[in-house]
Amino acid sequence: MTVSLPDAPWWASAVVYQVYPRSFADSDGDGIGDLRGIASKLDHLELLGVDVIWLSPVYPSPQDDAGYDISDYQGIDPTFGTLDDFDALLADVHARGMKLVMDLVVNHTSDEHPWFVKSRSSQDHPKRDWYWWRPAREGMEAGQPGAEPTNWGSAFSGSAWQHDEVTGEYYLHLFSRKQPDLNWENPEVREALYAMMRWWLDRGVDGFRMDVINFISKDMAADGSLPDGDVPDGGLFGNGRPHFTCGPRIHEFLQEMHREVFAGRRSGLLTVGEMPGVTVNDAILFTDPARAEVDMVFQFEHVELDHGADKWDVRPLRLTDLKKSFGRWQLGLADVGWNSLYWDNHDAPRAVSRFGDDGEFRERSATMLATVLHLHRGTPYVYQGEELGMTGAHFERIDQYRDIESLNHFAEALEHGRATEESLLEALRASSRDNSRTPVQWDATENAGFTTGEPWIAVNPNYPEINAAEQHDNPSSVFHFYRSLITLRHAEPAVALGDFTMLMPDDEAVYAFLRRHGQTELLVLGNFSTEPRPVLIFDTAAWTGAQLVLCNIDSGAVTDDSSLPELQPWEARVYRRQVG
Ligand code: TEU
C-alpha cells in the first residue's frame, strides 16, 4: 500500500524502473528485445512493485548508438514492433497501475532523419539552420587536418565535427558522426520538437527522460562562432564541455518547453533531465518547482568518483568521497528541488561489480548498495537486471563488444599507440557500457530465456545461477530484497520525505545516515567492505530496542544489547524508532 503524502509530489514515494529494450525480452526470436517481449514481462515488474517504467529509445533508428540516433520521432522501429504494439503495452502498463515514460533524445537526431537529410542537401535549404553547420577554420581548407571549426572532441572519439562533401562545410556532432546536433537557437526546431512531445503525451505517455538535455544550449558568439576548448596534457582534442554544458540559454529553453508542452496538462507526469556535468547549484535551478523546468535531474558526480584521467582510467572508490558527494546533493536539494538516485543504467558498468563484490558476496553487496541508495531522499531508479544482482559482462575479446563508444575508443587508442591491446581490453572489462547491456537473465534455459534466436550481444554465462525464475521463488533473493525496499518507500513517509543527516563521514568502510520525519527516525547502515566493521555513532544507546526494519543477512542483527552489533561484510541494516 502506498501512503499518500499531502504536500509532497507523487514521485517522492515512487520508484522508476529502466527498460533497455534491446536487452530486455525478445518475443520473435530475432535476438533483439522488443515491445511484445516487454509486455510479456510486466508481471515481473508488477511483482517488483515499481511505479514507473522508463523506456530507452524504441523509435526508428539506424542503431548506430543503440537507438539514441533517431530517424523518426513519431514511430516505432520495426525491430521493436509497431505503434499498435506500443499502444497495447501502454494500456497494459496503465491497467496495472504503473506509468510509462519515454526517452526523449533531442540534442541530436540521426543523420538519416529527414530533417538532416534536407539540411545537408544544400546551404540554401530552409532546414539548413536546423543543425550546426560551420565553414572550415579561417585560413584553412575544408577537409585538411585541423581545419575543423573548433578543436572539440566527440564523446565517441575523433573530432566533434564532420566534414560534409556535399557542401564543403562541417556539422557538429557531440556524439557519433551519425548523431548531428540540432540547433536549438532556431525557434522552428524547438517548435517541431515540442509538437512531437505533445503528440506522445496525447497518446498517453506519462513523461520523458531527457537525454543530455543540458547540452542543448551552446556557447555561441554573436558572429555565430563557437570557442575552442582547452586541450588536456597529451590529449588529441580540446574539451568542448564547458562550452555546451548548461549553456547560456538552457533555463530559457527548458522553461519554454515546460510552457509549450507540459503546462495545463494532467498531473502525474514525470520529467527527468539527464545532465552530465550538472552541479548542485544548477540542479536547484533546474528542479525548483516554482521555475517550472524539470522535476529532477540525473547528475554524474557519484559515478565519476572512481575515474582518473577519464572513464577508462579506473581508481578504487574512496567511500569518504562518495559520502561527501551524496551528502552535498542531499543538503543542496533539501529545501528546494529534488534528487534522483541511481547506481546503474545502460551507460554505466553494474554497481555490484564496480563498487561491490560480485564473487562471494554478490547478493549481500548488491542488496547493501541498494539499501544505501534507496534510503536517501530522492527518487530511486532501478536498471533492468539490477534487481536480480546481475553482474558486469567482463568480456574477454573485442569482437564481443557492440557499443560504439567502446569500439571507437579501442580503435583510436590503438591507432595512436596510446595503449596496448591488453590494457585496453582490461579498461573495457571495467568500464564499457556493454557491461550492463547483456540480456536480462529470466531463467536457466538456453540464452537465459531472453531469446530463442542468437542474442545480439552475449548472455552472461552466469545465468544458470543468477536468473529471475529462481529468485521469484526464493524469498531471500536480491529480487525480494528490492521488493522490500520499494514497499518500504511506499509505506514509510520518512523514506520519501525525511530529513537527511550523514553520520561517520570520515569512515572508509561504513556508510551511515539518519532520516527523520515527524516523530519517526530511521538509521541506515551499510558496510562497504569484506571485513566486519563497528558502528561508531554518537548515541548507540538510543537505538536499543529499535525496530529492525530491513537487513540483508537472514539471521538479522539484534538490538537487545546497549550497543549496535558490528556490521558483517557488506551487511546493510535499517532501524526505525520513535523520537521526541
Ligand atoms: O548519455 C550521455 C552521456 O554523456 C554519457 O552517459 C555517455 O554515455 C558517455 O559517453 C559515457 O561515457 C546519453 C545516453 O544515455 C547514451 O546512451 C547515449 O549514447 C548518449 O546520450 C547520446 O545520445
Coordinates of C-alpha atoms and ligand atoms in Angstrom, one line a residue:
M1 CA 0.0 0.0 0.0
T2 CA 1.3 3.5 -0.8
V3 CA 0.6 6.2 1.7
S4 CA -0.5 9.4 0.3
L5 CA 1.7 12.3 1.4
P6 CA 0.0 15.7 1.5
D7 CA 2.1 18.5 0.0
A8 CA 4.6 16.1 -1.5
P9 CA 4.9 15.4 -5.2
W10 CA 3.8 11.8 -6.1
W11 CA 7.2 10.9 -7.3
A12 CA 8.7 11.3 -3.8
S13 CA 7.4 7.9 -2.9
A14 CA 7.8 6.4 -6.4
V15 CA 10.5 4.0 -7.8
V16 CA 11.3 4.1 -11.5
Y17 CA 12.5 1.0 -13.5
Q18 CA 14.6 1.5 -16.7
V19 CA 13.9 -0.9 -19.6
Y20 CA 16.7 -1.1 -22.2
P21 CA 14.6 -2.7 -24.8
R22 CA 17.3 -4.4 -26.9
S23 CA 18.3 -6.5 -23.9
F24 CA 15.0 -6.9 -22.0
A25 CA 13.0 -9.7 -23.7
D26 CA 12.7 -10.9 -27.3
S27 CA 9.3 -12.1 -28.4
D28 CA 10.1 -13.0 -32.1
G29 CA 13.4 -14.8 -32.0
D30 CA 15.5 -12.2 -33.9
G31 CA 17.8 -12.0 -31.0
I32 CA 16.8 -8.4 -30.1
G33 CA 14.3 -7.5 -27.4
D34 CA 11.0 -5.9 -28.4
L35 CA 7.8 -4.3 -27.2
R36 CA 5.9 -7.6 -27.1
G37 CA 8.8 -9.0 -25.1
I38 CA 8.3 -6.2 -22.6
A39 CA 4.6 -6.8 -22.4
S40 CA 5.2 -10.4 -21.6
K41 CA 7.3 -9.5 -18.6
L42 CA 5.0 -7.0 -16.9
D43 CA 4.2 -9.5 -14.2
H44 CA 7.8 -9.3 -13.1
L45 CA 7.6 -5.5 -12.8
E46 CA 4.3 -5.5 -11.1
L47 CA 5.6 -8.1 -8.6
L48 CA 8.7 -5.9 -8.0
G49 CA 6.3 -3.1 -7.2
V50 CA 7.8 -0.3 -9.3
D51 CA 5.6 2.7 -10.1
V52 CA 7.1 4.0 -13.4
I53 CA 8.8 2.4 -16.4
W54 CA 11.3 4.5 -18.3
L55 CA 11.7 3.0 -21.8
S56 CA 15.0 3.6 -23.6
P57 CA 14.5 4.6 -27.3
V58 CA 12.3 2.4 -29.4
Y59 CA 11.9 4.8 -32.3
P60 CA 13.0 4.1 -35.9
S61 CA 16.8 4.3 -35.9
P62 CA 19.8 3.1 -37.8
Q63 CA 21.0 1.9 -34.4
D64 CA 24.4 3.5 -34.7
D65 CA 24.2 4.3 -30.9
A66 CA 21.7 1.6 -30.0
G67 CA 18.6 3.8 -30.7
Y68 CA 19.9 7.1 -29.3
D69 CA 20.2 8.1 -33.0
I70 CA 16.6 8.7 -34.0
S71 CA 15.4 8.9 -37.6
D72 CA 11.7 9.3 -36.9
Y73 CA 10.4 10.7 -33.6
Q74 CA 6.9 9.6 -34.1
G75 CA 7.2 5.9 -34.9
I76 CA 8.5 2.6 -33.6
D77 CA 11.4 0.8 -35.1
P78 CA 10.3 -2.5 -36.8
T79 CA 12.9 -4.3 -34.7
F80 CA 10.9 -3.4 -31.6
G81 CA 7.4 -3.7 -33.1
T82 CA 4.7 -1.3 -34.2
L83 CA 2.7 1.7 -32.9
D84 CA -0.1 -0.7 -32.2
D85 CA 2.2 -2.8 -30.1
F86 CA 3.2 0.3 -28.3
D87 CA -0.3 1.4 -27.6
A88 CA -1.1 -2.1 -26.3
L89 CA 1.9 -2.0 -24.0
L90 CA 1.0 1.4 -22.7
A91 CA -2.6 0.3 -22.0
D92 CA -1.4 -2.8 -20.1
V93 CA 1.1 -0.7 -18.1
H94 CA -1.7 1.7 -17.1
A95 CA -4.1 -1.1 -16.3
R96 CA -1.6 -2.4 -13.8
G97 CA -1.3 1.0 -12.1
M98 CA 2.1 1.8 -13.5
K99 CA 3.2 4.7 -15.7
L100 CA 5.4 4.8 -18.8
V101 CA 8.0 7.5 -19.5
M102 CA 9.6 7.8 -22.9
D103 CA 13.3 8.6 -23.7
L104 CA 13.5 12.0 -25.4
V105 CA 16.6 12.4 -27.5
V106 CA 16.5 16.0 -28.8
N107 CA 20.1 17.2 -28.5
H108 CA 20.7 15.4 -31.8
T109 CA 18.9 13.3 -34.4
S110 CA 20.2 10.5 -36.6
D111 CA 21.9 11.7 -39.8
E112 CA 19.2 9.7 -41.5
H113 CA 16.4 11.8 -40.1
P114 CA 14.6 13.6 -42.9
W115 CA 15.4 16.9 -41.2
F116 CA 19.1 16.3 -41.5
V117 CA 18.9 14.8 -45.0
K118 CA 17.3 18.1 -46.1
S119 CA 19.6 20.2 -44.0
R120 CA 22.6 18.6 -45.6
S121 CA 21.3 18.9 -49.2
S122 CA 22.3 22.5 -49.8
Q123 CA 23.4 25.6 -48.0
D124 CA 20.2 27.4 -49.0
H125 CA 17.7 24.7 -47.9
P126 CA 15.2 26.2 -45.3
K127 CA 16.3 23.4 -42.9
R128 CA 20.0 24.2 -43.3
D129 CA 20.0 26.1 -40.0
W130 CA 18.3 23.3 -38.1
Y131 CA 21.8 21.8 -37.4
W132 CA 25.2 23.3 -36.6
W133 CA 26.8 23.9 -39.9
R134 CA 30.1 25.9 -40.0
P135 CA 32.8 26.6 -42.6
A136 CA 36.4 25.4 -42.1
R137 CA 38.6 27.3 -39.6
E138 CA 39.6 30.7 -41.0
G139 CA 42.6 30.4 -43.4
M140 CA 42.3 26.7 -43.7
E141 CA 40.9 24.5 -46.4
A142 CA 37.9 22.3 -45.5
G143 CA 38.9 18.7 -45.0
Q144 CA 42.5 19.4 -44.0
P145 CA 43.6 18.1 -40.7
G146 CA 43.0 20.8 -38.0
A147 CA 40.5 22.7 -40.2
E148 CA 37.5 21.8 -38.1
P149 CA 35.6 24.8 -36.9
T150 CA 36.6 24.1 -33.2
N151 CA 39.0 21.7 -31.6
W152 CA 36.3 19.8 -29.7
G153 CA 36.5 16.0 -29.4
S154 CA 33.3 13.9 -29.7
A155 CA 32.2 11.7 -26.7
F156 CA 32.7 8.7 -29.0
S157 CA 36.4 9.5 -30.1
G158 CA 37.5 11.7 -33.0
S159 CA 36.6 15.3 -33.7
A160 CA 33.1 16.6 -32.9
W161 CA 32.9 18.0 -36.5
Q162 CA 32.3 16.0 -39.6
H163 CA 33.3 17.4 -43.0
D164 CA 30.5 17.0 -45.5
E165 CA 31.5 16.7 -49.1
V166 CA 28.1 17.9 -50.4
T167 CA 28.5 21.5 -49.4
G168 CA 32.1 21.6 -48.1
E169 CA 31.0 22.6 -44.6
Y170 CA 31.2 20.8 -41.3
Y171 CA 28.4 19.8 -39.0
L172 CA 28.6 19.4 -35.2
H173 CA 28.1 16.0 -33.5
L174 CA 28.9 15.8 -29.8
F175 CA 28.3 12.1 -30.1
S176 CA 28.7 9.9 -33.2
R177 CA 29.1 11.1 -36.7
K178 CA 25.6 9.7 -37.2
Q179 CA 24.2 11.9 -34.4
P180 CA 24.3 15.5 -35.7
D181 CA 23.4 18.1 -33.1
L182 CA 20.1 20.0 -33.5
N183 CA 20.3 23.8 -33.5
W184 CA 18.1 24.9 -30.6
E185 CA 18.8 28.5 -31.4
N186 CA 16.4 28.1 -34.3
P187 CA 12.8 28.6 -33.0
E188 CA 11.4 26.3 -35.7
V189 CA 13.5 23.4 -34.3
R190 CA 12.1 24.0 -30.9
E191 CA 8.5 24.2 -32.1
A192 CA 8.8 21.0 -34.1
L193 CA 10.2 19.2 -31.0
Y194 CA 7.5 20.5 -28.7
A195 CA 4.8 19.4 -31.2
M196 CA 6.3 15.9 -31.2
M197 CA 6.4 15.8 -27.4
R198 CA 2.7 16.9 -27.2
W199 CA 1.9 14.1 -29.7
W200 CA 3.4 11.5 -27.3
L201 CA 1.6 13.0 -24.2
D202 CA -1.7 13.0 -26.2
R203 CA -1.1 9.3 -26.9
G204 CA -1.0 8.7 -23.1
V205 CA 2.7 8.5 -22.1
D206 CA 3.5 9.9 -18.7
G207 CA 6.5 12.0 -19.3
F208 CA 10.1 12.0 -20.5
R209 CA 13.6 11.1 -19.5
M210 CA 15.5 13.8 -21.4
D211 CA 18.8 12.7 -22.9
V212 CA 21.8 15.1 -22.4
I213 CA 19.2 17.9 -22.1
N214 CA 21.7 20.2 -20.5
F215 CA 23.8 20.2 -23.8
I216 CA 21.2 21.8 -26.0
S217 CA 22.4 25.4 -25.5
K218 CA 25.8 26.1 -26.9
D219 CA 28.1 29.0 -26.1
M220 CA 27.7 30.8 -29.4
A221 CA 29.3 34.2 -30.0
A222 CA 27.3 37.0 -31.7
D223 CA 29.1 36.2 -35.0
G224 CA 27.9 32.6 -34.7
S225 CA 31.3 31.1 -33.9
L226 CA 31.9 28.6 -31.2
P227 CA 35.0 28.7 -28.9
D228 CA 37.9 26.2 -28.8
G229 CA 38.3 24.1 -25.7
D230 CA 41.4 23.5 -23.6
V231 CA 43.5 20.6 -24.7
P232 CA 44.4 18.3 -21.8
D233 CA 48.1 17.3 -21.4
G234 CA 48.8 14.8 -24.2
G235 CA 45.2 15.0 -25.4
L236 CA 44.2 14.6 -29.1
F237 CA 41.3 17.1 -28.9
G238 CA 40.0 20.2 -27.0
N239 CA 37.4 19.8 -24.2
G240 CA 34.3 21.4 -25.5
R241 CA 32.2 20.6 -22.4
P242 CA 32.4 24.0 -20.7
H243 CA 31.0 25.5 -23.9
F244 CA 27.9 23.4 -24.1
T245 CA 27.2 22.1 -20.6
C246 CA 24.3 24.1 -19.0
G247 CA 24.9 26.8 -21.7
P248 CA 23.6 30.4 -21.7
R249 CA 20.0 29.7 -22.8
I250 CA 19.4 26.3 -21.1
H251 CA 17.0 27.6 -18.5
E252 CA 15.1 29.7 -21.0
F253 CA 14.7 26.6 -23.3
L254 CA 13.5 24.4 -20.6
Q255 CA 11.0 26.9 -19.3
E256 CA 9.7 27.4 -22.8
M257 CA 9.4 23.6 -23.2
H258 CA 7.5 23.5 -20.0
R259 CA 5.1 26.2 -21.1
E260 CA 4.6 24.7 -24.6
V261 CA 4.4 21.0 -23.7
F262 CA 3.5 20.4 -20.0
A263 CA 1.7 23.4 -18.7
G264 CA -2.0 22.8 -18.0
R265 CA -1.7 19.0 -18.6
R266 CA -3.0 16.4 -16.2
S267 CA -1.0 15.9 -13.0
G268 CA 1.0 12.7 -12.6
L269 CA 3.6 13.4 -15.3
L270 CA 7.3 12.9 -14.8
T271 CA 10.3 14.8 -16.3
V272 CA 13.9 13.9 -15.6
G273 CA 16.8 15.6 -17.3
E274 CA 19.9 13.6 -17.9
M275 CA 22.6 16.2 -17.2
P276 CA 26.3 15.2 -17.4
G277 CA 28.4 17.9 -15.6
V278 CA 25.5 19.4 -13.7
T279 CA 26.4 21.0 -10.3
V280 CA 24.2 21.2 -7.2
N281 CA 23.6 24.9 -7.8
D282 CA 22.5 24.2 -11.4
A283 CA 20.2 21.4 -10.2
I284 CA 18.5 23.7 -7.6
L285 CA 17.6 26.0 -10.5
F286 CA 16.5 23.1 -12.8
T287 CA 14.3 21.4 -10.2
D288 CA 12.8 24.3 -8.3
P289 CA 9.1 23.7 -8.9
A290 CA 8.5 27.5 -8.9
R291 CA 10.7 27.8 -12.0
A292 CA 8.8 25.1 -14.0
E293 CA 11.7 23.4 -15.8
V294 CA 12.0 19.6 -14.9
D295 CA 11.1 17.5 -11.9
M296 CA 14.5 16.1 -11.3
V297 CA 17.9 15.6 -12.9
F298 CA 20.4 12.8 -13.3
Q299 CA 23.7 14.1 -12.0
F300 CA 27.0 12.2 -12.6
E301 CA 29.3 13.1 -9.7
H302 CA 29.0 9.9 -7.8
V303 CA 29.6 7.7 -10.9
E304 CA 32.8 9.6 -11.8
L305 CA 34.5 9.4 -8.4
D306 CA 36.4 6.3 -9.4
H307 CA 37.6 7.9 -12.7
G308 CA 41.2 9.0 -13.1
A309 CA 42.2 10.9 -16.3
D310 CA 39.0 9.7 -17.9
K311 CA 36.4 7.0 -17.6
W312 CA 38.8 4.3 -18.9
D313 CA 41.2 5.0 -16.1
V314 CA 39.5 3.5 -13.1
R315 CA 40.7 4.0 -9.5
P316 CA 39.3 2.4 -6.4
L317 CA 36.4 4.4 -4.9
R318 CA 37.1 6.2 -1.6
L319 CA 33.9 5.8 0.4
T320 CA 34.6 9.2 2.1
D321 CA 34.4 10.8 -1.4
L322 CA 31.1 9.1 -2.1
K323 CA 29.7 10.4 1.2
K324 CA 30.9 13.9 0.6
S325 CA 29.3 13.9 -2.8
F326 CA 26.0 12.4 -1.9
G327 CA 25.9 14.4 1.3
R328 CA 26.3 17.7 -0.6
W329 CA 23.5 16.7 -3.0
Q330 CA 21.2 15.7 -0.2
L331 CA 21.9 19.0 1.6
G332 CA 21.7 21.1 -1.5
L333 CA 18.3 19.9 -2.6
A334 CA 16.9 19.5 0.9
D335 CA 14.6 22.5 0.7
V336 CA 14.1 23.3 -2.9
G337 CA 14.3 20.8 -5.8
W338 CA 14.6 17.0 -5.8
N339 CA 17.2 14.3 -6.3
S340 CA 17.1 11.3 -8.5
L341 CA 19.1 8.3 -7.2
Y342 CA 20.8 5.7 -9.3
W343 CA 23.8 3.3 -9.5
D344 CA 23.2 1.6 -12.8
N345 CA 21.9 2.4 -16.2
H346 CA 22.7 1.4 -19.8
D347 CA 25.8 3.7 -19.9
A348 CA 27.4 2.6 -16.6
P349 CA 29.0 -0.7 -15.6
R350 CA 27.0 -2.5 -13.0
A351 CA 27.5 -1.2 -9.4
V352 CA 27.7 -4.7 -7.9
S353 CA 30.8 -5.4 -10.0
R354 CA 32.1 -1.9 -9.6
F355 CA 31.6 -0.9 -6.0
G356 CA 30.5 -4.2 -4.5
D357 CA 31.9 -7.8 -4.6
D358 CA 30.4 -9.7 -7.5
G359 CA 32.0 -13.0 -6.3
E360 CA 31.5 -14.4 -2.8
F361 CA 29.4 -11.5 -1.5
R362 CA 27.4 -10.8 -4.7
E363 CA 23.9 -10.9 -3.1
R364 CA 24.9 -9.2 0.0
S365 CA 26.8 -6.4 -1.7
A366 CA 24.1 -5.9 -4.3
T367 CA 21.4 -5.5 -1.5
M368 CA 23.7 -3.3 0.6
L369 CA 24.2 -1.0 -2.3
A370 CA 20.5 -0.9 -3.0
T371 CA 19.7 -0.2 0.7
V372 CA 22.1 2.7 1.0
L373 CA 20.9 4.3 -2.3
H374 CA 17.1 3.8 -1.9
L375 CA 17.1 5.1 1.7
H376 CA 18.4 8.5 0.5
R377 CA 16.0 11.3 -0.1
G378 CA 15.1 11.3 -3.8
T379 CA 13.5 9.1 -6.4
P380 CA 15.4 5.8 -7.0
Y381 CA 15.9 4.3 -10.4
V382 CA 16.4 0.6 -10.9
Y383 CA 18.1 -0.5 -14.1
Q384 CA 16.9 -3.9 -15.6
G385 CA 18.7 -6.8 -14.0
E386 CA 19.9 -4.7 -11.1
E387 CA 17.0 -6.2 -9.1
L388 CA 18.5 -9.6 -9.8
G389 CA 22.0 -8.7 -8.8
M390 CA 23.2 -9.2 -12.4
T391 CA 26.9 -8.7 -12.8
G392 CA 29.1 -7.0 -15.4
A393 CA 29.8 -8.8 -18.7
H394 CA 33.6 -8.6 -18.4
F395 CA 34.1 -9.7 -22.0
E396 CA 37.4 -11.2 -22.9
R397 CA 37.6 -10.3 -26.7
I398 CA 37.0 -7.1 -28.7
D399 CA 34.6 -9.0 -31.0
Q400 CA 32.2 -9.5 -28.1
Y401 CA 31.6 -5.7 -27.8
R402 CA 28.8 -3.9 -29.6
D403 CA 28.9 -0.4 -28.1
I404 CA 30.1 2.4 -30.4
E405 CA 31.8 4.3 -27.6
S406 CA 33.9 1.2 -26.6
L407 CA 34.7 0.2 -30.1
N408 CA 35.8 3.7 -31.2
H409 CA 37.9 4.2 -28.1
F410 CA 39.7 0.9 -28.7
A411 CA 40.4 1.7 -32.3
E412 CA 41.5 5.3 -31.6
A413 CA 43.8 4.4 -28.7
L414 CA 45.4 1.6 -30.7
E415 CA 45.8 3.8 -33.8
H416 CA 47.6 6.5 -31.9
G417 CA 49.7 4.0 -30.0
R418 CA 48.3 5.2 -26.7
A419 CA 47.9 1.8 -25.1
T420 CA 48.3 -1.9 -25.7
E421 CA 45.5 -4.2 -26.7
E422 CA 45.7 -6.0 -23.4
S423 CA 45.4 -2.8 -21.3
L424 CA 42.5 -1.6 -23.5
L425 CA 40.7 -4.8 -23.0
E426 CA 41.2 -4.5 -19.3
A427 CA 39.8 -1.0 -19.3
L428 CA 36.8 -2.1 -21.3
R429 CA 36.2 -5.0 -18.9
A430 CA 35.9 -2.5 -16.1
S431 CA 34.2 0.5 -17.8
S432 CA 32.5 -0.5 -21.1
R433 CA 28.8 0.4 -21.4
D434 CA 28.3 -3.2 -22.7
N435 CA 28.9 -4.4 -19.2
S436 CA 25.3 -3.6 -18.3
R437 CA 23.8 -4.3 -21.7
T438 CA 23.8 -8.1 -21.7
P439 CA 20.4 -9.7 -21.9
V440 CA 18.2 -9.9 -18.8
Q441 CA 18.5 -13.3 -17.2
W442 CA 15.0 -14.7 -17.0
D443 CA 15.6 -18.3 -16.3
A444 CA 18.1 -21.2 -16.6
T445 CA 17.1 -22.3 -20.1
E446 CA 19.2 -21.5 -23.2
N447 CA 20.1 -17.8 -23.6
A448 CA 18.7 -17.2 -20.1
G449 CA 15.2 -17.3 -21.7
F450 CA 15.9 -13.9 -23.3
T451 CA 15.5 -15.2 -26.9
T452 CA 15.0 -18.3 -28.9
G453 CA 17.4 -16.9 -31.5
E454 CA 21.0 -15.7 -31.5
P455 CA 21.3 -12.8 -29.0
W456 CA 22.7 -9.5 -30.4
I457 CA 25.2 -9.5 -27.5
A458 CA 26.3 -12.4 -25.5
V459 CA 24.3 -13.5 -22.5
N460 CA 26.4 -13.5 -19.2
P461 CA 27.3 -17.2 -18.7
N462 CA 26.3 -17.0 -15.0
Y463 CA 22.6 -17.1 -15.9
P464 CA 22.0 -20.6 -14.6
E465 CA 22.7 -19.3 -11.1
I466 CA 21.5 -15.7 -11.5
N467 CA 18.0 -15.5 -13.0
A468 CA 14.6 -14.2 -12.3
A469 CA 12.8 -17.6 -12.2
E470 CA 15.0 -18.8 -9.4
Q471 CA 14.7 -15.5 -7.5
H472 CA 10.9 -15.2 -7.7
D473 CA 10.7 -18.5 -5.7
N474 CA 13.4 -17.5 -3.3
P475 CA 12.3 -15.1 -0.5
S476 CA 15.9 -14.3 0.4
S477 CA 16.9 -13.3 -3.2
V478 CA 18.1 -10.0 -4.3
F479 CA 14.8 -9.6 -6.2
H480 CA 12.7 -10.0 -3.0
F481 CA 15.0 -7.6 -1.2
Y482 CA 14.4 -4.9 -3.8
R483 CA 10.7 -5.6 -3.4
S484 CA 11.0 -4.9 0.3
L485 CA 12.9 -1.7 -0.3
I486 CA 10.2 -0.5 -2.7
T487 CA 7.4 -1.5 -0.3
L488 CA 9.2 0.4 2.5
R489 CA 9.4 3.6 0.3
H490 CA 5.7 3.3 -0.5
A491 CA 4.7 2.8 3.1
E492 CA 7.1 4.9 5.2
P493 CA 6.9 8.7 4.9
A494 CA 10.3 9.0 6.5
V495 CA 11.9 7.3 3.4
A496 CA 10.1 9.5 1.0
L497 CA 10.3 12.8 2.9
G498 CA 12.6 12.6 5.9
D499 CA 15.5 15.0 6.5
F500 CA 18.9 13.6 5.9
T501 CA 21.9 13.6 8.3
M502 CA 25.2 11.9 7.4
L503 CA 26.9 10.0 10.2
M504 CA 30.5 8.7 10.4
P505 CA 31.6 11.0 7.5
D506 CA 35.3 10.0 7.9
D507 CA 34.9 6.2 8.0
E508 CA 36.2 4.5 4.8
A509 CA 34.0 1.4 5.2
V510 CA 30.7 2.1 6.9
Y511 CA 28.1 4.3 5.2
A512 CA 25.7 5.6 7.9
F513 CA 22.9 8.1 8.0
L514 CA 19.7 9.2 9.6
R515 CA 16.4 10.1 8.1
R516 CA 13.9 12.0 10.2
H517 CA 10.2 12.8 9.5
G518 CA 8.0 14.0 12.3
Q519 CA 8.5 11.6 15.2
T520 CA 10.0 8.8 13.1
E521 CA 13.7 8.4 12.7
L522 CA 15.5 5.8 10.6
L523 CA 19.1 4.7 11.0
V524 CA 20.6 3.3 7.8
L525 CA 23.9 1.4 7.9
G526 CA 25.9 -0.2 5.1
N527 CA 29.3 -1.9 5.2
F528 CA 31.3 -1.3 2.0
S529 CA 33.9 -3.9 2.9
T530 CA 34.7 -7.5 3.3
E531 CA 35.7 -7.1 6.9
P532 CA 33.4 -6.9 9.9
R533 CA 33.1 -3.2 11.0
P534 CA 31.9 -1.4 14.2
V535 CA 29.1 1.1 14.1
L536 CA 30.6 4.2 15.6
I537 CA 27.8 6.6 16.1
F538 CA 27.4 9.0 19.0
D539 CA 24.2 7.7 20.6
T540 CA 24.2 4.0 20.1
A541 CA 22.1 3.5 23.3
A542 CA 19.3 5.5 21.8
W543 CA 18.8 2.6 19.3
T544 CA 18.4 -0.1 21.9
G545 CA 15.2 -1.8 21.2
A546 CA 14.7 0.0 17.9
Q547 CA 12.8 -1.9 15.3
L548 CA 15.0 -3.6 12.7
V549 CA 13.0 -2.8 9.5
L550 CA 15.3 -4.3 7.0
C551 CA 18.5 -6.4 7.0
N552 CA 20.3 -8.3 4.2
I553 CA 21.5 -11.1 6.4
D554 CA 19.0 -13.7 7.2
S555 CA 19.8 -14.2 10.9
G556 CA 19.4 -10.5 11.3
A557 CA 21.0 -8.2 13.9
V558 CA 19.6 -7.9 17.4
T559 CA 19.5 -4.8 19.5
D560 CA 18.7 -6.0 22.9
D561 CA 22.3 -5.0 23.8
S562 CA 23.1 -1.4 24.6
S563 CA 25.3 -1.1 21.5
L564 CA 24.7 -1.7 17.9
P565 CA 26.3 -5.0 16.8
E566 CA 29.1 -4.7 14.4
L567 CA 28.3 -5.0 10.7
Q568 CA 29.2 -8.2 8.9
P569 CA 30.9 -7.9 5.5
W570 CA 28.6 -6.0 3.1
E571 CA 25.8 -6.0 5.6
A572 CA 23.0 -3.4 5.4
R573 CA 20.5 -2.6 8.2
V574 CA 17.7 -0.1 8.6
Y575 CA 16.4 0.6 12.1
R576 CA 13.3 2.7 13.0
R577 CA 12.5 4.4 16.3
Q578 CA 10.0 7.0 17.5
V579 CA 11.5 10.1 19.0
G580 CA 10.5 13.2 21.0
Ligands
TEU1 O1 24.4 9.6 -22.5 C1 25.1 10.8 -22.3 C2 26.4 10.7 -21.7 O2 27.1 11.8 -21.6 C3 27.0 9.5 -21.2 O3 26.5 8.8 -20.2 C4 27.6 8.8 -22.3 O4 27.2 7.5 -22.5 C5 29.1 8.8 -22.1 O5 29.7 8.9 -23.3 C6 29.6 7.7 -21.2 O6 31.0 7.7 -21.2 C7 23.2 9.7 -23.2 C8 22.7 8.3 -23.4 O7 22.3 7.8 -22.1 C9 23.7 7.4 -24.1 O8 23.3 6.1 -24.2 C10 23.9 8.0 -25.5 O9 24.9 7.3 -26.1 C11 24.2 9.5 -25.4 O10 23.4 10.2 -24.5 C12 24.0 10.1 -26.8 O11 22.6 10.1 -27.1

